[in-house]
PDB file of C-alpha atoms in Angstrom:
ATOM      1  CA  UNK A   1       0.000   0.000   0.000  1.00  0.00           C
ATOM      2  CA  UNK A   2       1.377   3.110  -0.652  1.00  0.00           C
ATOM      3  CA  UNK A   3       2.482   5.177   2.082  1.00  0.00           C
ATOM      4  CA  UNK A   4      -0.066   8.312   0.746  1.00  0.00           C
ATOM      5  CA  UNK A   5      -3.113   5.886   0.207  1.00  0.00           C
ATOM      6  CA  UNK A   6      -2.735   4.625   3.939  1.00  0.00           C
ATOM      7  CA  UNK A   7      -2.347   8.259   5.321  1.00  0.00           C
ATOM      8  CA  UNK A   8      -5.595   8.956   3.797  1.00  0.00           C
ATOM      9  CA  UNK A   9      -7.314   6.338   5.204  1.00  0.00           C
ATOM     10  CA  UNK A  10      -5.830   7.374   8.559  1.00  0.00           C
ATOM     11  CA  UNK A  11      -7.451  10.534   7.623  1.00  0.00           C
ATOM     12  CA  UNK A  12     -10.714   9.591   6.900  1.00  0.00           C
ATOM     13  CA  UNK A  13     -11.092   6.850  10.029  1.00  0.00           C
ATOM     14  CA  UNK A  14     -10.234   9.881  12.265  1.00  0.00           C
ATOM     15  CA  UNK A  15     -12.785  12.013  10.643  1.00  0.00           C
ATOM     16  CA  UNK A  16     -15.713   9.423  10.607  1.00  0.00           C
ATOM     17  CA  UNK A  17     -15.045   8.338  14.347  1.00  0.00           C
ATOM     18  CA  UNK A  18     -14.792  12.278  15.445  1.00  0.00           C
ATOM     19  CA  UNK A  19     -18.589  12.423  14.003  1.00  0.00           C
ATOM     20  CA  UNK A  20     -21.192  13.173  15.876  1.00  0.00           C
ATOM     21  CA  UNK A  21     -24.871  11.015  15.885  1.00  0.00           C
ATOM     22  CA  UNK A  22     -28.006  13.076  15.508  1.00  0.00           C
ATOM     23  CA  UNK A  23     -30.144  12.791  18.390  1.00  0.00           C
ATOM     24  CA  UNK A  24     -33.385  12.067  16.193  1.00  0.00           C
ATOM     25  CA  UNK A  25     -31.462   8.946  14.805  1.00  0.00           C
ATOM     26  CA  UNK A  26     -31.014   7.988  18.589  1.00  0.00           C
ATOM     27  CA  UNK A  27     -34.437   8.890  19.389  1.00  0.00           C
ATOM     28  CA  UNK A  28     -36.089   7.824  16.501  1.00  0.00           C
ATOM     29  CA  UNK A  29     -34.807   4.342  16.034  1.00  0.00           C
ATOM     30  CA  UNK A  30     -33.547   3.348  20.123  1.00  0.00           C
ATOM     31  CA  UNK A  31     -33.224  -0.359  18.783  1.00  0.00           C
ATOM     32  CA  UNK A  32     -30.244   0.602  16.355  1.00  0.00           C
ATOM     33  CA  UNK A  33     -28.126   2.233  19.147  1.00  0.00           C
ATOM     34  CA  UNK A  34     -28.848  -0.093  21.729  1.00  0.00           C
ATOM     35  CA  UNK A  35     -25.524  -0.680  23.625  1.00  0.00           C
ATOM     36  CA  UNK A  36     -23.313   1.415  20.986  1.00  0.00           C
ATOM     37  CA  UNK A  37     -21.017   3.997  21.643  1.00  0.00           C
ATOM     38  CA  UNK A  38     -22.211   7.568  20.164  1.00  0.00           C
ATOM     39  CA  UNK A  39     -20.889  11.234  20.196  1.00  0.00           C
ATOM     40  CA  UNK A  40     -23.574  13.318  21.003  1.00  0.00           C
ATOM     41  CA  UNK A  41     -23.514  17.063  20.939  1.00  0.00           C
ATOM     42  CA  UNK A  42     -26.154  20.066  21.912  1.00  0.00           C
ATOM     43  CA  UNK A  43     -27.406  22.661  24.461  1.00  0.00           C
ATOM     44  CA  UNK A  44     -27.808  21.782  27.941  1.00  0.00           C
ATOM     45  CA  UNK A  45     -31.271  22.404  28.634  1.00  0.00           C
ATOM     46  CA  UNK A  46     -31.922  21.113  32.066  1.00  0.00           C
ATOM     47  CA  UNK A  47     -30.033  19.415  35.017  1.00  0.00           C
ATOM     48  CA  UNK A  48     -30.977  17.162  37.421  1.00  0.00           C
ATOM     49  CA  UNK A  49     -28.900  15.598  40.690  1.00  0.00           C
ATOM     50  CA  UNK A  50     -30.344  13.475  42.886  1.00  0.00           C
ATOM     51  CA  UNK A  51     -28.774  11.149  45.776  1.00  0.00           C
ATOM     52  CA  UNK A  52     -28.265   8.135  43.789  1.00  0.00           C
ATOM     53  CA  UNK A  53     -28.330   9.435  39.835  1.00  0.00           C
ATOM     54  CA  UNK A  54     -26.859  13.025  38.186  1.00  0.00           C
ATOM     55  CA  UNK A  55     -28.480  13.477  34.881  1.00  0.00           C
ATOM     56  CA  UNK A  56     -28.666  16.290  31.726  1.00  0.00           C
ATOM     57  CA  UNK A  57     -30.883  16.495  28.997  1.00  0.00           C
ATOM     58  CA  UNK A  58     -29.691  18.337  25.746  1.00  0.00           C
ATOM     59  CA  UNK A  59     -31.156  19.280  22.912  1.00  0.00           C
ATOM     60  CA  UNK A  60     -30.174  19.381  18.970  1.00  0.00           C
ATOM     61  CA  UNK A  61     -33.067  18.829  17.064  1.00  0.00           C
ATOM     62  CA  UNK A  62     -34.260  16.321  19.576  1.00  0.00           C
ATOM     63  CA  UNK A  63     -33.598  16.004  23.210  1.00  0.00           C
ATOM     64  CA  UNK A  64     -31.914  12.946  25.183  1.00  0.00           C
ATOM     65  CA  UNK A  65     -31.050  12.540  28.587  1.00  0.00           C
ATOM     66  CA  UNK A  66     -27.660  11.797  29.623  1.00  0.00           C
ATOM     67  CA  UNK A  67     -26.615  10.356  33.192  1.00  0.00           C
ATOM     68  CA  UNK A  68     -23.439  11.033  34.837  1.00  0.00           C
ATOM     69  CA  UNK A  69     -20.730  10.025  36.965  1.00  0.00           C
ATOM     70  CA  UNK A  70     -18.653  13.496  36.493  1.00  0.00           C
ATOM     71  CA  UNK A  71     -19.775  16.826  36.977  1.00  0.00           C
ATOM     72  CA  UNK A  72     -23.265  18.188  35.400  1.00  0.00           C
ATOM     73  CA  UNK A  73     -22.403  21.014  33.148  1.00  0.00           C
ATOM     74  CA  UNK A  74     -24.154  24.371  33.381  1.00  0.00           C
ATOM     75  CA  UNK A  75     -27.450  25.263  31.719  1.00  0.00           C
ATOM     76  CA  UNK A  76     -26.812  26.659  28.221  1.00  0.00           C
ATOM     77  CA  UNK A  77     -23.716  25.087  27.753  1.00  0.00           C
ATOM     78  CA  UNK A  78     -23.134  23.728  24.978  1.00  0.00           C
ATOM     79  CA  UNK A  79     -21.683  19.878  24.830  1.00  0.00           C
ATOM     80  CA  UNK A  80     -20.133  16.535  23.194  1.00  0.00           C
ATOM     81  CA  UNK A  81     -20.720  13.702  24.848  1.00  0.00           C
ATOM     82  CA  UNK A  82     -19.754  10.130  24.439  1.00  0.00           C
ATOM     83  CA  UNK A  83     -21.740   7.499  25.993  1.00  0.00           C
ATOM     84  CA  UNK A  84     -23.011   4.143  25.489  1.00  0.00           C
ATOM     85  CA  UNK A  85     -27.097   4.202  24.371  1.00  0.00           C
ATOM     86  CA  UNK A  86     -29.197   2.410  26.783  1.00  0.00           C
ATOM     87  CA  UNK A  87     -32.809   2.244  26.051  1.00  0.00           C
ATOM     88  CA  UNK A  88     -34.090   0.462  28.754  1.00  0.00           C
ATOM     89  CA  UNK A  89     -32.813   2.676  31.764  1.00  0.00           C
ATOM     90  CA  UNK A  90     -34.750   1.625  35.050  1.00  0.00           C
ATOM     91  CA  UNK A  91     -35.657   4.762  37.195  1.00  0.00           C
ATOM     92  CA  UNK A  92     -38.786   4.651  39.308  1.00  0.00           C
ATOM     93  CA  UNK A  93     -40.552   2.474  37.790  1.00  0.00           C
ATOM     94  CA  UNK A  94     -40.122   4.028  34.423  1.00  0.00           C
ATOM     95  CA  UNK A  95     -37.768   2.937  31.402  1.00  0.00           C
ATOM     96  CA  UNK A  96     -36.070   5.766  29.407  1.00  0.00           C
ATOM     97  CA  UNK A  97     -33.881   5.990  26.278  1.00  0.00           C
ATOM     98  CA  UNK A  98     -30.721   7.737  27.998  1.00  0.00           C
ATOM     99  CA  UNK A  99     -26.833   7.922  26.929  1.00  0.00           C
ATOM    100  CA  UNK A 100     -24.521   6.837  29.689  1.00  0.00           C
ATOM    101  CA  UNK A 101     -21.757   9.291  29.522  1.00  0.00           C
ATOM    102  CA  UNK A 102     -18.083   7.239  29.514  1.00  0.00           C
ATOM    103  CA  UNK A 103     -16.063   9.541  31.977  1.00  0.00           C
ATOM    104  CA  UNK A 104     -12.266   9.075  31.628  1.00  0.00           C
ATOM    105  CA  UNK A 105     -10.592  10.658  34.029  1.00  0.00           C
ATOM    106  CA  UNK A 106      -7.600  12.250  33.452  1.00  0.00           C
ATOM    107  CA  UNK A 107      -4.920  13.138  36.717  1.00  0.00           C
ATOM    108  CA  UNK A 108      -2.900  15.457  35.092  1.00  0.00           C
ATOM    109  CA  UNK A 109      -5.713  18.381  34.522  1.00  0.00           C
ATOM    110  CA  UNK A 110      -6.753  20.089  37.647  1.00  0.00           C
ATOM    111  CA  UNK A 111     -10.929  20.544  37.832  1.00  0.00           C
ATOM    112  CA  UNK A 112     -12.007  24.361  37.640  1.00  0.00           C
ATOM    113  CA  UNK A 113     -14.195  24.409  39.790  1.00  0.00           C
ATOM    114  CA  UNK A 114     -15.511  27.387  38.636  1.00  0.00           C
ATOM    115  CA  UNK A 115     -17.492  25.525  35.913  1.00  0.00           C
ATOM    116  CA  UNK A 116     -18.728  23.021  38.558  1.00  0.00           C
ATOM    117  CA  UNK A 117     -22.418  23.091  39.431  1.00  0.00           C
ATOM    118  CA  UNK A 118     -23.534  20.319  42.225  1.00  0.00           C
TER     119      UNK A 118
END
């Protein structure tokens, strides 16, 4: 293979994976995304912490709830997340389509707490 053909597939893998998945497609066909890993990007529209679940909704032409294990982020912020799809969340006796947010944690960068809102 040569070496310019690989480095544009390189180029093009890193582009497709840095996409982002519309939040109709999520919302719209559940079944599809079960258990995948998306990107997911909008405006926070609402936050919601609770003793035993943190949780966001955002909206980009649709709306989808995200729970949490990190921080919530500020109303009217605006976010990428990357989560697994689970469409059979369990909360008081209701199931809901929600993304589970995968939170790496990184020990090098300090939190600014500034941005934090619990």
């Amino acid at each position: 293979m040569k070496p310019l053909t690989f480095a544009a597939i390189i180029l093009i893998a890193c582009v497709l994976s840095s996409c982002c998945t519309p939040i109709a497609l999520i919302t719209d066909h559940p079944e599809r995304y079960r258990g995948k890993t998306v990107i997911v990007k909008g405006r926070v529209i609402n936050t919601l912490r609770l003793e035993d679940l943190s949780f966001f909704t955002i909206k980009n032409h649709g709306k989808i709830n995200i729970t949490t294990t990190s921080f919530l982020p500020v109303k009217d912020d605006y976010v990428r997340v990357r989560g697994v799809v689970d469409d059979k969340f369990y909360y008081q006796r209701d199931t809901i389509l929600v993304i589970r947010e995968i939170v790496e944690i990184d020990e090098d960068v300090k939190p600014d707490f500034n941005r934090m809102v619990n």
